[in-house]
Amino acid sequence: MSSGRCAGKGSARPPGYRDEDGRDTGTHHSQEYRRRRRIGECGRAVDPHLDDPAVDLCWEVGHLEVIGKNRARVRSVAAGGGGINVARHVVRLGGRATAVHTAGGEVGLRLNRLLDEEGVDHVAVDIDDDTREALVLFEAESSRGYHIVPPGPHLHDHEGRRSLDALVQAVGNCPYVVASGSLPGGLPGDFHAVAARRIREAGSRLVLDTSGPALRGALAEGVFLLRCNRTEAESLTGRPVRGFDDARALNEHLIATGAAEIAVTTLGELGALCSTGHGHTELYAPPLPGEPLSDAGAGDSMVAALITQLAAGEDPVSASASGVAAAAAAMLTPSTEPFDLDVARSLRSQVRTRFQTDARRRGI
């Protein structure tokens, strides 16, 4: 088990760690890590984007008591945050990923170590504020999970600039960059828009999965693929997005205006709609083989499976179907814990699709 640190701190850096100047400061890689890198060198190259990372703590209690102490056991401790979760899942799926993330304080050290232990290549940008910790509390009796996420660190202007430079430098020959999750505080609202422009200039394609002002700013610049859930879709339309018809209206608008070349809107238990310039494909969520426990990691799991399949040469609809299956499998885990690969593969064959080209045009 290797130890890790941020630049300028006191413990040894992990083998998978690189600083924002792109220097690999590690010494040894595990046999499994080297095997994954060989798979990546065969063409499955993905570069998840900077987000607001966290160390995810998952605790389990039998029954949550209102009065008195609640004795809990630790189910898992893992590196977290949207982009980092995508990177972790891409690696598990056999792809290659480099996670670009901030890291500060003792929690930042732990984040680096956790990524190294999973064999995830990563570029850490050192910051002054502490990396946040998030908590998933799972009550076994009710099979309910509670995802508690505190505000992240606040970045200074120079830290934001170094983060963007580190991201662009990490792109290299990667065909796709994934911008997933929330942005750290202190970054300007046009951060994703500027990133989209620089990523395009570097010859890569941006896959966007974010929310708020950062979402609208990036869409004004234009992205290769947008993945949004119902909440994010409703923020763009200004009205409820209940089903495939509502999602089709949004996706068609995004493509017609050049905001995205491919639009994938997820609809919870219904599934997702994948839209391209050739038409719209409804993807119906497969029946779950068990009770859903949490949706905390479903979106990240979907994006990871989708982008891994795209990088492997699959078409957008087939890649999105793999994403729907991965999201369904993630619903069977009680937190942001990794979904079962065999379950995801079995669910993939149960994702039904329906293609339509005659969508009605509506204004957004």
PDB file of N, CA and C in Angstrom, residues 6 19 25 32 98 139 157 159 194 204 206 245 337:
ATOM      1  N   CYS A   6       0.215  15.823  -1.461  1.00  0.00           N
ATOM      2  CA  CYS A   6       0.153  16.937  -2.388  1.00  0.00           C
ATOM      3  C   CYS A   6       1.548  17.547  -2.494  1.00  0.00           C
ATOM      4  N   ASP A  19       2.167  15.811 -10.626  1.00  0.00           N
ATOM      5  CA  ASP A  19       1.817  17.170 -10.242  1.00  0.00           C
ATOM      6  C   ASP A  19       1.271  17.914 -11.458  1.00  0.00           C
ATOM      7  N   THR A  25       5.850  11.550 -10.353  1.00  0.00           N
ATOM      8  CA  THR A  25       6.768  11.523  -9.221  1.00  0.00           C
ATOM      9  C   THR A  25       6.790  10.165  -8.535  1.00  0.00           C
ATOM     10  N   GLU A  32      -1.460  -5.057 -11.533  1.00  0.00           N
ATOM     11  CA  GLU A  32      -2.806  -4.767 -12.033  1.00  0.00           C
ATOM     12  C   GLU A  32      -2.850  -3.391 -12.681  1.00  0.00           C
ATOM     13  N   THR A  98      -7.250   9.586 -16.591  1.00  0.00           N
ATOM     14  CA  THR A  98      -6.430  10.457 -15.756  1.00  0.00           C
ATOM     15  C   THR A  98      -7.355  11.456 -15.087  1.00  0.00           C
ATOM     16  N   GLU A 139     -28.982   3.158   6.337  1.00  0.00           N
ATOM     17  CA  GLU A 139     -29.753   2.487   7.384  1.00  0.00           C
ATOM     18  C   GLU A 139     -30.202   1.129   6.857  1.00  0.00           C
ATOM     19  N   ASP A 157      -7.729  32.807  -7.266  1.00  0.00           N
ATOM     20  CA  ASP A 157      -7.625  32.991  -8.719  1.00  0.00           C
ATOM     21  C   ASP A 157      -6.458  32.209  -9.305  1.00  0.00           C
ATOM     22  N   GLU A 159      -5.062  29.576  -8.176  1.00  0.00           N
ATOM     23  CA  GLU A 159      -5.311  28.135  -8.122  1.00  0.00           C
ATOM     24  C   GLU A 159      -6.236  27.702  -9.257  1.00  0.00           C
ATOM     25  N   VAL A 194     -14.479  28.388 -20.952  1.00  0.00           N
ATOM     26  CA  VAL A 194     -13.078  28.567 -21.317  1.00  0.00           C
ATOM     27  C   VAL A 194     -12.408  27.202 -21.499  1.00  0.00           C
ATOM     28  N   SER A 204      -9.362  17.744 -28.640  1.00  0.00           N
ATOM     29  CA  SER A 204     -10.142  16.748 -27.910  1.00  0.00           C
ATOM     30  C   SER A 204     -11.612  17.147 -27.886  1.00  0.00           C
ATOM     31  N   LEU A 206     -15.188  17.481 -25.559  1.00  0.00           N
ATOM     32  CA  LEU A 206     -15.650  17.643 -24.187  1.00  0.00           C
ATOM     33  C   LEU A 206     -16.990  16.956 -23.980  1.00  0.00           C
ATOM     34  N   ASP A 245     -41.020  12.823 -24.317  1.00  0.00           N
ATOM     35  CA  ASP A 245     -41.407  13.960 -25.165  1.00  0.00           C
ATOM     36  C   ASP A 245     -40.734  15.248 -24.699  1.00  0.00           C
ATOM     37  N   GLU A 337     -20.373   3.373  -3.850  1.00  0.00           N
ATOM     38  CA  GLU A 337     -19.544   2.183  -4.038  1.00  0.00           C
ATOM     39  C   GLU A 337     -19.651   1.706  -5.484  1.00  0.00           C
TER      40      GLU A 337
END
